Tab-separated table of C-alpha atoms in Angstrom:
chain	number	residue	atom	x	y	z
A	18	UNK	CA	-35.245	123.076	-71.350
A	19	UNK	CA	-34.537	119.395	-71.731
A	20	UNK	CA	-35.044	116.529	-69.423
A	21	UNK	CA	-33.431	113.190	-69.135
A	22	UNK	CA	-36.436	110.913	-68.680
A	23	UNK	CA	-35.563	107.290	-67.953
A	24	UNK	CA	-37.957	104.584	-69.118
A	25	UNK	CA	-40.941	104.558	-66.767
A	26	UNK	CA	-39.293	106.683	-64.067
A	27	UNK	CA	-39.283	110.317	-63.048
A	28	UNK	CA	-36.934	112.713	-64.847
A	29	UNK	CA	-33.472	112.603	-63.363
A	30	UNK	CA	-32.204	116.047	-64.280
A	31	UNK	CA	-33.516	119.343	-65.636
A	32	UNK	CA	-31.439	121.737	-67.685
A	33	UNK	CA	-32.167	125.459	-67.811
A	34	UNK	CA	-30.686	128.271	-69.823
A	35	UNK	CA	-30.592	131.644	-67.998
A	36	UNK	CA	-33.022	134.210	-69.402
A	37	UNK	CA	-30.567	136.952	-68.420
A	38	UNK	CA	-27.871	138.150	-66.035
A	39	UNK	CA	-27.564	140.676	-63.219
A	40	UNK	CA	-25.499	143.790	-63.954
A	41	UNK	CA	-24.426	145.567	-60.774
A	42	UNK	CA	-21.424	147.123	-59.084
A	43	UNK	CA	-21.431	144.344	-56.421
A	44	UNK	CA	-18.401	142.334	-57.402
A	45	UNK	CA	-16.693	141.163	-54.229
A	46	UNK	CA	-18.587	138.798	-52.010
A	47	UNK	CA	-18.476	140.921	-48.837
A	48	UNK	CA	-19.883	143.926	-50.700
A	49	UNK	CA	-23.260	142.241	-50.990
A	50	UNK	CA	-25.448	143.259	-48.044
A	51	UNK	CA	-26.747	140.115	-46.392
A	52	UNK	CA	-30.196	141.398	-45.490
A	53	UNK	CA	-30.940	143.894	-48.239
A	54	UNK	CA	-34.432	144.826	-47.123
A	55	UNK	CA	-33.362	145.767	-43.624
A	56	UNK	CA	-30.571	147.892	-44.935
A	57	UNK	CA	-30.724	151.603	-45.509
A	58	UNK	CA	-27.907	151.346	-48.053
A	59	UNK	CA	-29.897	150.862	-51.274
A	60	UNK	CA	-28.195	150.077	-54.545
A	61	UNK	CA	-29.670	149.739	-57.983
A	62	UNK	CA	-28.955	147.109	-60.573
A	63	UNK	CA	-30.170	145.834	-63.918
A	64	UNK	CA	-31.387	142.424	-65.012
A	65	UNK	CA	-30.332	142.238	-68.642
A	66	UNK	CA	-32.486	139.696	-70.469
A	67	UNK	CA	-30.914	137.916	-73.426
A	68	UNK	CA	-31.571	139.462	-76.847
A	69	UNK	CA	-33.376	137.830	-79.794
A	70	UNK	CA	-35.556	135.612	-77.560
A	71	UNK	CA	-38.822	137.565	-77.531
A	72	UNK	CA	-38.279	138.401	-73.850
A	73	UNK	CA	-39.310	142.027	-74.526
A	74	UNK	CA	-42.798	140.642	-75.161
A	75	UNK	CA	-42.643	138.245	-72.192
A	76	UNK	CA	-42.088	141.167	-69.771
A	77	UNK	CA	-45.084	143.095	-71.103
A	78	UNK	CA	-47.296	144.172	-68.128
A	79	UNK	CA	-44.392	143.595	-65.713
A	80	UNK	CA	-43.895	147.339	-65.206
A	81	UNK	CA	-47.127	147.363	-63.163
A	82	UNK	CA	-45.416	145.182	-60.541
A	83	UNK	CA	-44.001	146.928	-57.520
A	84	UNK	CA	-41.808	143.956	-56.604
A	85	UNK	CA	-40.599	140.917	-58.493
A	86	UNK	CA	-38.980	137.608	-57.633
A	87	UNK	CA	-35.664	136.720	-59.198
A	88	UNK	CA	-34.828	133.018	-59.370
A	89	UNK	CA	-31.059	132.923	-59.768
A	90	UNK	CA	-28.073	130.578	-59.779
A	91	UNK	CA	-25.400	130.865	-57.086
A	92	UNK	CA	-22.835	130.464	-59.825
A	93	UNK	CA	-19.746	130.849	-57.596
A	94	UNK	CA	-20.685	127.788	-55.503
A	95	UNK	CA	-19.054	124.442	-56.215
A	96	UNK	CA	-20.309	122.093	-53.494
A	97	UNK	CA	-23.215	121.756	-51.140
A	98	UNK	CA	-22.990	121.101	-47.399
A	99	UNK	CA	-25.749	119.486	-45.299
A	100	UNK	CA	-24.956	121.825	-42.384
A	101	UNK	CA	-23.895	125.478	-42.601
A	102	UNK	CA	-23.046	128.220	-40.142
A	103	UNK	CA	-25.413	131.154	-40.721
A	104	UNK	CA	-23.779	134.623	-40.652
A	105	UNK	CA	-25.720	135.676	-37.560
A	106	UNK	CA	-25.452	132.419	-35.643
A	107	UNK	CA	-22.909	130.416	-33.702
A	108	UNK	CA	-24.467	126.988	-34.341
A	109	UNK	CA	-24.602	125.039	-37.592
A	110	UNK	CA	-28.046	124.572	-39.152
A	111	UNK	CA	-29.440	122.291	-41.821
A	112	UNK	CA	-28.730	124.086	-45.109
A	113	UNK	CA	-32.353	123.777	-46.287
A	114	UNK	CA	-33.454	125.649	-43.141
A	115	UNK	CA	-31.258	128.579	-44.265
A	116	UNK	CA	-30.873	130.724	-47.383
A	117	UNK	CA	-27.182	129.789	-47.667
A	118	UNK	CA	-25.899	129.340	-51.237
A	119	UNK	CA	-24.304	125.973	-50.357
A	120	UNK	CA	-27.514	124.105	-51.277
A	121	UNK	CA	-27.993	120.772	-53.079
A	122	UNK	CA	-29.199	122.835	-56.073
A	123	UNK	CA	-27.574	126.293	-55.838
A	124	UNK	CA	-30.754	128.200	-56.689
A	125	UNK	CA	-31.300	131.647	-55.175
A	126	UNK	CA	-34.559	133.477	-54.554
A	127	UNK	CA	-34.660	137.238	-54.021
A	128	UNK	CA	-37.520	139.691	-53.845
A	129	UNK	CA	-36.505	143.033	-55.349
A	130	UNK	CA	-38.244	146.306	-56.020
A	131	UNK	CA	-38.796	146.896	-59.743
A	132	UNK	CA	-37.977	150.479	-60.703
A	133	UNK	CA	-38.751	150.350	-64.412
A	134	UNK	CA	-38.722	148.156	-67.488
A	135	UNK	CA	-36.828	149.395	-70.501
A	136	UNK	CA	-37.061	146.881	-73.357
A	137	UNK	CA	-35.177	143.829	-72.100
A	138	UNK	CA	-33.563	145.755	-69.217
A	139	UNK	CA	-35.245	145.434	-65.815
A	140	UNK	CA	-34.067	148.179	-63.467
A	141	UNK	CA	-34.235	146.935	-59.884
A	142	UNK	CA	-33.412	148.083	-56.365
A	143	UNK	CA	-32.565	146.332	-53.070
A	144	UNK	CA	-30.331	143.708	-54.570
A	145	UNK	CA	-27.853	141.476	-52.760
A	146	UNK	CA	-26.866	139.808	-56.019
A	147	UNK	CA	-23.380	139.719	-57.461
A	148	UNK	CA	-22.504	141.030	-60.902
A	149	UNK	CA	-23.002	138.389	-63.598
A	150	UNK	CA	-25.440	136.270	-61.557
A	151	UNK	CA	-27.491	134.113	-63.959
A	152	UNK	CA	-31.254	134.721	-63.769
A	153	UNK	CA	-33.416	131.673	-64.489
A	154	UNK	CA	-36.814	133.266	-63.972
A	155	UNK	CA	-38.606	136.515	-63.147
A	156	UNK	CA	-42.022	136.382	-61.466
A	157	UNK	CA	-44.439	139.042	-60.236
A	158	UNK	CA	-44.697	139.389	-56.447
A	159	UNK	CA	-48.302	138.538	-55.535
A	160	UNK	CA	-49.071	139.780	-52.031
A	161	UNK	CA	-52.054	137.438	-51.588
A	162	UNK	CA	-49.912	134.373	-52.330
A	163	UNK	CA	-46.471	135.489	-51.146
A	164	UNK	CA	-46.871	137.829	-48.154
A	165	UNK	CA	-47.089	136.205	-44.715
A	166	UNK	CA	-45.706	138.872	-42.391
A	167	UNK	CA	-46.581	136.844	-39.278
A	168	UNK	CA	-44.844	133.673	-40.442
A	169	UNK	CA	-42.291	132.584	-37.867
A	170	UNK	CA	-39.041	130.679	-38.117
A	171	UNK	CA	-37.753	129.525	-34.774
A	172	UNK	CA	-34.003	129.601	-35.212
A	173	UNK	CA	-33.915	133.016	-36.935
A	174	UNK	CA	-36.483	134.774	-34.752
A	175	UNK	CA	-34.757	133.530	-31.622
A	176	UNK	CA	-31.427	134.991	-32.733
A	177	UNK	CA	-30.571	138.393	-31.316
A	178	UNK	CA	-30.873	141.588	-33.324
A	179	UNK	CA	-27.819	143.876	-33.614
A	180	UNK	CA	-27.047	144.612	-29.983
A	181	UNK	CA	-23.781	146.575	-29.976
A	182	UNK	CA	-23.388	150.284	-30.567
A	183	UNK	CA	-20.404	151.100	-32.807
A	184	UNK	CA	-18.532	154.291	-31.847
A	185	UNK	CA	-15.799	155.717	-34.072
A	186	UNK	CA	-13.047	157.009	-31.803
A	187	UNK	CA	-10.749	157.614	-34.758
A	188	UNK	CA	-11.381	160.191	-37.443
A	189	UNK	CA	-10.190	159.140	-40.829
A	190	UNK	CA	-11.908	160.588	-43.858
A	191	UNK	CA	-10.016	158.106	-46.015
A	192	UNK	CA	-12.153	155.145	-44.867
A	193	UNK	CA	-14.313	154.233	-47.868
A	194	UNK	CA	-18.061	154.414	-47.070
A	195	UNK	CA	-18.629	150.760	-48.011
A	196	UNK	CA	-15.904	149.635	-45.576
A	197	UNK	CA	-17.342	151.814	-42.825
A	198	UNK	CA	-20.778	150.281	-43.441
A	199	UNK	CA	-19.373	146.735	-43.412
A	200	UNK	CA	-17.562	147.346	-40.124
A	201	UNK	CA	-20.662	148.786	-38.464
A	202	UNK	CA	-22.921	146.042	-39.719
A	203	UNK	CA	-20.517	143.286	-38.700
A	204	UNK	CA	-19.516	144.511	-35.259
A	205	UNK	CA	-22.981	145.673	-34.192
A	206	UNK	CA	-24.296	142.113	-34.526
A	207	UNK	CA	-21.397	140.239	-32.947
A	208	UNK	CA	-17.906	141.686	-32.372
A	209	UNK	CA	-16.267	138.447	-31.212
A	210	UNK	CA	-14.079	136.143	-33.348
A	211	UNK	CA	-16.224	133.967	-35.634
A	212	UNK	CA	-15.519	131.763	-38.683
A	213	UNK	CA	-17.262	134.302	-40.984
A	214	UNK	CA	-15.284	137.308	-39.753
A	215	UNK	CA	-11.549	137.983	-39.854
A	216	UNK	CA	-11.287	139.024	-36.206
A	217	UNK	CA	-8.341	138.306	-33.919
A	218	UNK	CA	-7.881	139.058	-30.261
A	219	UNK	CA	-4.868	141.340	-29.618
A	220	UNK	CA	-5.265	141.902	-25.860
A	221	UNK	CA	-7.888	141.935	-23.105
A	222	UNK	CA	-11.123	143.202	-24.758
A	223	UNK	CA	-9.066	144.392	-27.753
A	224	UNK	CA	-9.516	142.995	-31.253
A	225	UNK	CA	-8.598	143.672	-34.875
A	226	UNK	CA	-11.051	143.206	-37.746
A	227	UNK	CA	-9.439	142.750	-41.169
A	228	UNK	CA	-11.079	143.671	-44.433
A	229	UNK	CA	-8.899	143.180	-47.497
A	230	UNK	CA	-5.859	145.346	-46.576
A	231	UNK	CA	-7.617	147.453	-43.928
A	232	UNK	CA	-7.220	146.767	-40.197
A	233	UNK	CA	-9.733	148.137	-37.674
A	234	UNK	CA	-8.590	147.940	-34.036
A	235	UNK	CA	-11.380	148.169	-31.472
A	236	UNK	CA	-12.269	147.683	-27.825
A	237	UNK	CA	-15.438	146.014	-26.530
A	238	UNK	CA	-16.876	148.061	-23.707
A	239	UNK	CA	-20.113	146.505	-22.418
A	240	UNK	CA	-22.579	146.860	-25.287
A	241	UNK	CA	-20.375	149.357	-27.117
A	242	UNK	CA	-17.689	148.716	-29.691
A	243	UNK	CA	-15.148	151.559	-29.830
A	244	UNK	CA	-13.076	151.742	-33.031
A	245	UNK	CA	-9.636	152.915	-31.914
A	246	UNK	CA	-7.699	153.124	-35.140
A	247	UNK	CA	-7.647	152.281	-38.805
A	248	UNK	CA	-4.580	151.214	-40.760
A	249	UNK	CA	-3.992	149.956	-44.251
A	250	UNK	CA	-1.574	147.089	-44.568
A	251	UNK	CA	-0.587	147.295	-48.211
A	252	UNK	CA	1.457	144.465	-49.714
A	253	UNK	CA	5.054	145.384	-50.566
B	29	UNK	CA	-25.008	120.400	-60.689
B	30	UNK	CA	-22.962	120.912	-63.818
B	31	UNK	CA	-22.536	123.849	-66.043
B	32	UNK	CA	-21.521	124.214	-69.613
B	33	UNK	CA	-19.036	127.082	-69.441
B	34	UNK	CA	-17.803	128.302	-72.824
B	35	UNK	CA	-14.306	129.756	-73.071
B	36	UNK	CA	-14.386	133.257	-71.599
B	37	UNK	CA	-18.184	133.557	-71.593
B	38	UNK	CA	-20.983	133.086	-69.103
B	39	UNK	CA	-22.341	129.577	-68.515
B	40	UNK	CA	-24.914	128.648	-71.128
B	41	UNK	CA	-26.960	126.087	-69.225
B	42	UNK	CA	-27.401	124.787	-65.684
B	43	UNK	CA	-28.476	121.270	-64.869
B	44	UNK	CA	-30.256	120.384	-61.636
B	45	UNK	CA	-31.324	117.102	-60.133
B	46	UNK	CA	-34.554	117.285	-58.072
B	47	UNK	CA	-34.007	116.845	-54.336
B	48	UNK	CA	-37.439	115.216	-54.102
B	49	UNK	CA	-40.981	114.981	-55.425
B	50	UNK	CA	-44.456	116.048	-54.310
B	51	UNK	CA	-46.803	113.260	-53.220
B	52	UNK	CA	-50.435	114.375	-53.213
B	53	UNK	CA	-53.891	113.326	-54.340
B	54	UNK	CA	-53.973	116.201	-56.884
B	55	UNK	CA	-53.590	114.346	-60.144
B	56	UNK	CA	-55.805	116.028	-62.707
B	57	UNK	CA	-54.972	119.567	-63.648
B	58	UNK	CA	-58.324	121.120	-62.731
B	59	UNK	CA	-58.185	119.586	-59.247
B	60	UNK	CA	-55.385	121.937	-58.273
B	61	UNK	CA	-56.854	125.080	-56.701
B	62	UNK	CA	-55.451	128.079	-58.499
B	63	UNK	CA	-55.160	130.384	-55.511
B	64	UNK	CA	-54.488	128.011	-52.651
B	65	UNK	CA	-54.087	130.597	-49.930
B	66	UNK	CA	-57.427	132.231	-50.616
B	67	UNK	CA	-59.153	128.912	-50.565
B	68	UNK	CA	-60.906	127.361	-47.611
B	69	UNK	CA	-60.459	123.904	-49.137
B	70	UNK	CA	-57.137	122.867	-47.585
B	71	UNK	CA	-55.364	119.719	-48.665
B	72	UNK	CA	-52.221	118.166	-47.290
B	73	UNK	CA	-49.322	116.702	-49.189
B	74	UNK	CA	-45.811	115.375	-48.691
B	75	UNK	CA	-42.504	116.415	-50.196
B	76	UNK	CA	-40.542	113.182	-50.318
B	77	UNK	CA	-36.823	113.950	-50.434
B	78	UNK	CA	-34.603	111.430	-52.198
B	79	UNK	CA	-32.984	108.790	-49.966
B	80	UNK	CA	-29.244	108.218	-49.424
B	81	UNK	CA	-28.332	111.880	-50.075
B	82	UNK	CA	-27.954	113.203	-46.527
B	83	UNK	CA	-31.091	115.317	-46.981
B	84	UNK	CA	-32.321	114.233	-43.515
B	85	UNK	CA	-29.419	116.280	-42.140
B	86	UNK	CA	-29.996	119.159	-44.584
B	87	UNK	CA	-33.564	119.662	-43.263
B	88	UNK	CA	-32.414	119.821	-39.639
B	89	UNK	CA	-33.931	122.962	-37.992
B	90	UNK	CA	-36.538	123.210	-40.767
B	91	UNK	CA	-39.329	122.068	-38.428
B	92	UNK	CA	-39.124	125.472	-36.717
B	93	UNK	CA	-40.337	127.108	-39.944
B	94	UNK	CA	-44.017	127.913	-40.162
B	95	UNK	CA	-43.891	128.272	-43.946
B	96	UNK	CA	-41.440	127.162	-46.603
B	97	UNK	CA	-40.816	127.920	-50.263
B	98	UNK	CA	-40.850	125.096	-52.756
B	99	UNK	CA	-38.949	125.687	-55.990
B	100	UNK	CA	-40.425	123.190	-58.423
B	101	UNK	CA	-40.454	122.181	-62.084
B	102	UNK	CA	-43.652	122.486	-64.134
B	103	UNK	CA	-42.867	119.082	-65.563
B	104	UNK	CA	-46.020	118.770	-67.712
B	105	UNK	CA	-45.111	121.866	-69.760
B	106	UNK	CA	-43.429	121.476	-73.144
B	107	UNK	CA	-43.214	124.988	-74.590
B	108	UNK	CA	-43.159	128.556	-73.410
B	109	UNK	CA	-45.303	131.381	-74.761
B	110	UNK	CA	-44.401	135.097	-74.579
B	111	UNK	CA	-48.063	135.999	-73.930
B	112	UNK	CA	-50.582	134.002	-71.888
B	113	UNK	CA	-54.216	134.386	-70.892
B	114	UNK	CA	-54.439	134.416	-67.080
B	115	UNK	CA	-57.303	132.348	-65.592
B	116	UNK	CA	-59.042	135.418	-64.169
B	117	UNK	CA	-58.501	137.735	-67.122
B	118	UNK	CA	-59.767	138.274	-70.622
B	119	UNK	CA	-56.592	139.885	-72.011
B	120	UNK	CA	-53.251	138.240	-72.731
B	121	UNK	CA	-50.314	139.291	-70.529
B	122	UNK	CA	-46.554	138.914	-70.786
B	123	UNK	CA	-45.824	135.488	-69.285
B	124	UNK	CA	-43.142	136.872	-66.936
B	125	UNK	CA	-45.770	139.225	-65.459
B	126	UNK	CA	-47.826	136.132	-64.502
B	127	UNK	CA	-47.255	132.908	-62.573
B	128	UNK	CA	-48.277	130.816	-65.604
B	129	UNK	CA	-46.308	127.578	-66.071
B	130	UNK	CA	-45.643	128.384	-69.755
B	131	UNK	CA	-42.408	130.224	-68.866
B	132	UNK	CA	-39.039	130.285	-70.659
B	133	UNK	CA	-37.742	128.125	-67.778
B	134	UNK	CA	-40.715	126.197	-66.328
B	135	UNK	CA	-39.773	126.829	-62.696
B	136	UNK	CA	-42.538	127.133	-60.097
B	137	UNK	CA	-42.471	128.920	-56.751
B	138	UNK	CA	-45.000	128.137	-54.031
B	139	UNK	CA	-45.199	129.152	-50.400
B	140	UNK	CA	-46.689	126.348	-48.311
B	141	UNK	CA	-47.371	125.815	-44.642
B	142	UNK	CA	-45.037	123.216	-43.126
B	143	UNK	CA	-46.930	120.846	-40.833
B	144	UNK	CA	-44.080	118.615	-39.709
B	145	UNK	CA	-40.792	117.052	-40.736
B	146	UNK	CA	-40.472	113.303	-40.470
B	147	UNK	CA	-37.024	112.164	-41.616
B	148	UNK	CA	-36.924	112.985	-45.328
B	149	UNK	CA	-40.706	113.511	-45.522
B	150	UNK	CA	-41.924	117.116	-45.323
B	151	UNK	CA	-45.635	117.250	-44.529
B	152	UNK	CA	-47.150	120.393	-46.030
B	153	UNK	CA	-50.505	122.117	-46.406
B	154	UNK	CA	-52.020	124.608	-48.870
B	155	UNK	CA	-50.545	123.054	-51.958
B	156	UNK	CA	-51.582	123.642	-55.558
B	157	UNK	CA	-48.951	121.208	-56.793
B	158	UNK	CA	-49.633	118.116	-58.846
B	159	UNK	CA	-48.584	114.640	-57.784
B	160	UNK	CA	-45.041	113.817	-58.887
B	161	UNK	CA	-43.943	117.454	-59.257
B	162	UNK	CA	-40.122	117.606	-59.044
B	163	UNK	CA	-38.807	119.773	-56.196
B	164	UNK	CA	-35.502	121.531	-56.899
B	165	UNK	CA	-35.159	123.400	-53.623
B	166	UNK	CA	-36.763	123.997	-50.229
B	167	UNK	CA	-36.147	127.303	-48.438
B	168	UNK	CA	-37.371	128.771	-45.155
B	169	UNK	CA	-39.903	131.589	-45.470
B	170	UNK	CA	-38.272	134.677	-43.937
B	171	UNK	CA	-40.913	137.301	-43.202
B	172	UNK	CA	-38.387	140.162	-43.085
B	173	UNK	CA	-37.109	139.350	-46.585
B	174	UNK	CA	-40.185	137.819	-48.218
B	175	UNK	CA	-43.322	139.494	-46.813
B	176	UNK	CA	-44.486	142.683	-48.543
B	177	UNK	CA	-48.233	142.701	-47.936
B	178	UNK	CA	-48.630	146.178	-49.458
B	179	UNK	CA	-46.832	145.326	-52.697
B	180	UNK	CA	-49.080	146.062	-55.651
B	181	UNK	CA	-49.345	144.576	-59.119
B	182	UNK	CA	-51.443	146.641	-61.456
B	183	UNK	CA	-53.002	144.078	-63.747
B	184	UNK	CA	-53.947	141.639	-60.951
B	185	UNK	CA	-55.185	144.190	-58.427
B	186	UNK	CA	-57.296	145.878	-61.074
B	187	UNK	CA	-59.046	142.611	-61.939
B	188	UNK	CA	-62.417	142.055	-60.291
B	189	UNK	CA	-62.906	139.741	-57.337
B	190	UNK	CA	-65.534	136.965	-57.566
B	191	UNK	CA	-68.706	138.924	-58.301
B	192	UNK	CA	-71.426	136.330	-58.947
B	193	UNK	CA	-73.457	134.502	-56.329
B	194	UNK	CA	-73.892	130.797	-57.154
B	195	UNK	CA	-77.309	129.362	-56.207
B	196	UNK	CA	-78.009	125.635	-56.425
B	197	UNK	CA	-81.552	125.226	-57.724
B	198	UNK	CA	-81.094	121.474	-58.120
B	199	UNK	CA	-80.606	119.083	-55.229
B	200	UNK	CA	-78.339	116.218	-56.031
B	201	UNK	CA	-76.435	114.609	-53.212
B	202	UNK	CA	-74.426	112.662	-55.768
B	203	UNK	CA	-72.389	115.726	-56.841
B	204	UNK	CA	-68.880	115.120	-55.476
B	205	UNK	CA	-67.732	117.930	-53.136
B	206	UNK	CA	-64.671	118.726	-55.267
B	207	UNK	CA	-66.865	119.204	-58.359
B	208	UNK	CA	-69.273	121.396	-56.421
B	209	UNK	CA	-66.341	123.518	-55.235
B	210	UNK	CA	-64.892	123.789	-58.747
B	211	UNK	CA	-68.249	124.905	-60.166
B	212	UNK	CA	-68.732	127.546	-57.475
B	213	UNK	CA	-65.197	128.860	-57.791
B	214	UNK	CA	-65.349	129.009	-61.586
B	215	UNK	CA	-68.782	130.524	-62.062
B	216	UNK	CA	-68.527	133.047	-59.217
B	217	UNK	CA	-65.561	134.714	-60.928
B	218	UNK	CA	-66.842	134.701	-64.502
B	219	UNK	CA	-69.720	132.542	-65.799
B	220	UNK	CA	-69.307	133.418	-69.490
B	221	UNK	CA	-67.571	131.257	-72.121
B	222	UNK	CA	-63.781	131.597	-71.872
B	223	UNK	CA	-60.824	129.641	-73.316
B	224	UNK	CA	-60.017	128.218	-69.842
B	225	UNK	CA	-63.533	126.952	-69.124
B	226	UNK	CA	-65.639	124.382	-70.968
B	227	UNK	CA	-68.758	126.558	-71.154
B	228	UNK	CA	-71.193	126.654	-74.063
B	229	UNK	CA	-74.249	128.815	-74.602
B	230	UNK	CA	-77.441	126.741	-74.988
B	231	UNK	CA	-80.028	129.538	-75.139
B	232	UNK	CA	-80.602	133.126	-74.025
B	233	UNK	CA	-78.763	133.499	-70.663
B	234	UNK	CA	-78.503	129.691	-70.456
B	235	UNK	CA	-75.179	127.860	-70.437
B	236	UNK	CA	-73.661	124.445	-69.731
B	237	UNK	CA	-70.371	123.983	-67.890
B	238	UNK	CA	-68.637	120.650	-68.519
B	239	UNK	CA	-66.309	118.976	-66.078
B	240	UNK	CA	-65.065	115.557	-67.159
B	241	UNK	CA	-68.382	113.710	-67.722
B	242	UNK	CA	-70.542	116.057	-65.619
B	243	UNK	CA	-72.732	118.755	-67.183
B	244	UNK	CA	-73.997	121.685	-65.113
B	245	UNK	CA	-76.768	123.708	-66.777
B	246	UNK	CA	-77.263	127.212	-65.382
B	247	UNK	CA	-78.914	130.563	-65.961
B	248	UNK	CA	-77.262	133.949	-65.451
B	249	UNK	CA	-79.646	136.244	-63.634
B	250	UNK	CA	-78.026	139.641	-62.984
B	251	UNK	CA	-75.210	138.940	-60.525
B	252	UNK	CA	-76.560	135.478	-59.693
B	253	UNK	CA	-75.766	132.163	-61.328
B	254	UNK	CA	-78.570	129.635	-60.823
B	255	UNK	CA	-77.593	125.988	-61.324
B	256	UNK	CA	-80.634	124.339	-62.906
B	257	UNK	CA	-79.582	120.737	-63.301
B	258	UNK	CA	-76.727	118.290	-63.148
B	259	UNK	CA	-76.280	115.336	-65.478
B	260	UNK	CA	-73.534	112.821	-66.017
B	261	UNK	CA	-72.754	112.017	-69.611
B	262	UNK	CA	-70.976	108.688	-69.282
B	263	UNK	CA	-69.285	107.206	-72.345
B	264	UNK	CA	-71.000	104.100	-73.734
């Protein structure tokens, strides 16, 4: 770590070298579950610490930790925005009141379950991190300092929970499980067109959700979303 | 933020500019309570975000957050150590299994109570941060993603709680309250000589704890620590 320390002033910048990188099968952005700890779809991943740095010694005693913090870099992000539209909302919020990656410093913070430590490989669960994500720091989760289950945040707590039931009225064994999960997660929260979702209206109460080349046509019926058919629109 | 991205490889370093700095009366290292959330001695502080950066807009909606995360730089730290001696322990631990500042990347993480937002000034409570600490990021505390009150960590949970009763057998109204608190906190956990504490043995069961120019002489009596006298050793 270096710092650029002007005469008499506070340091202007801080430079960090990642201690390791995330290795996972999450490659595409939409694959990453947005709220990993609420999600029944658990995946496992590895934090691979860099070799020849004595990090094997630095993670001694870590295996006794049930959960750890990963401080990461949102390395796909180029610019920050003062206001962002959260996935679950319909109103822009100040970016520092959200966990959006479009922050002034694109630093991520994720609490993950530690499965085991194997040399400089940390096997973890519950990740929403993308493959190759740089890891700046690993810290033990300390319940007495970090756990405040009653802590409230007005704009999130006031947002509705998933409130639509998703019913599959088409049987197609060829739908990949991850696409099925994405469709259910997305439409159960909010099935209407939204800047974060590729949804277009195709008739009264009828919509199509696109996901790469897949097209899911559905009808909104009160608090139910009925998936009518599934097509794949492959490029020629 | 810039990154040094070698041809075909992963970025080697990441450079961040603090979004603000902590303003507090905690200046000396020992003043900072080590476990702020266990401590009844609450202090308040301000995170002053940098002007002319649109951060006033970026903290919109933050005032609805009861608690926030501060991602900071341990800016007084020069080197990292693979193994460190935690304040409460008598055995060295891997630094990444602790919250010690002597980390490969000296990044700190603290959960603080947010009192109010006033333009680009965030008024906070419960801080163990030193005055001038650079703040890289501010995030809302999200109980559903961050609160795991049952999460265990073997080497911390197996350490003893404060187990000595501190009895003041000298009356001296001139002892500053912060020194009195430091003495009680330190000796109740472990009154024996230790690399983190300026304690020397002056006779059978008799010790002196030094704190700047103050000297506290005490006797260990089973599970009690009896403070016998208090002197100030001012330089000539």
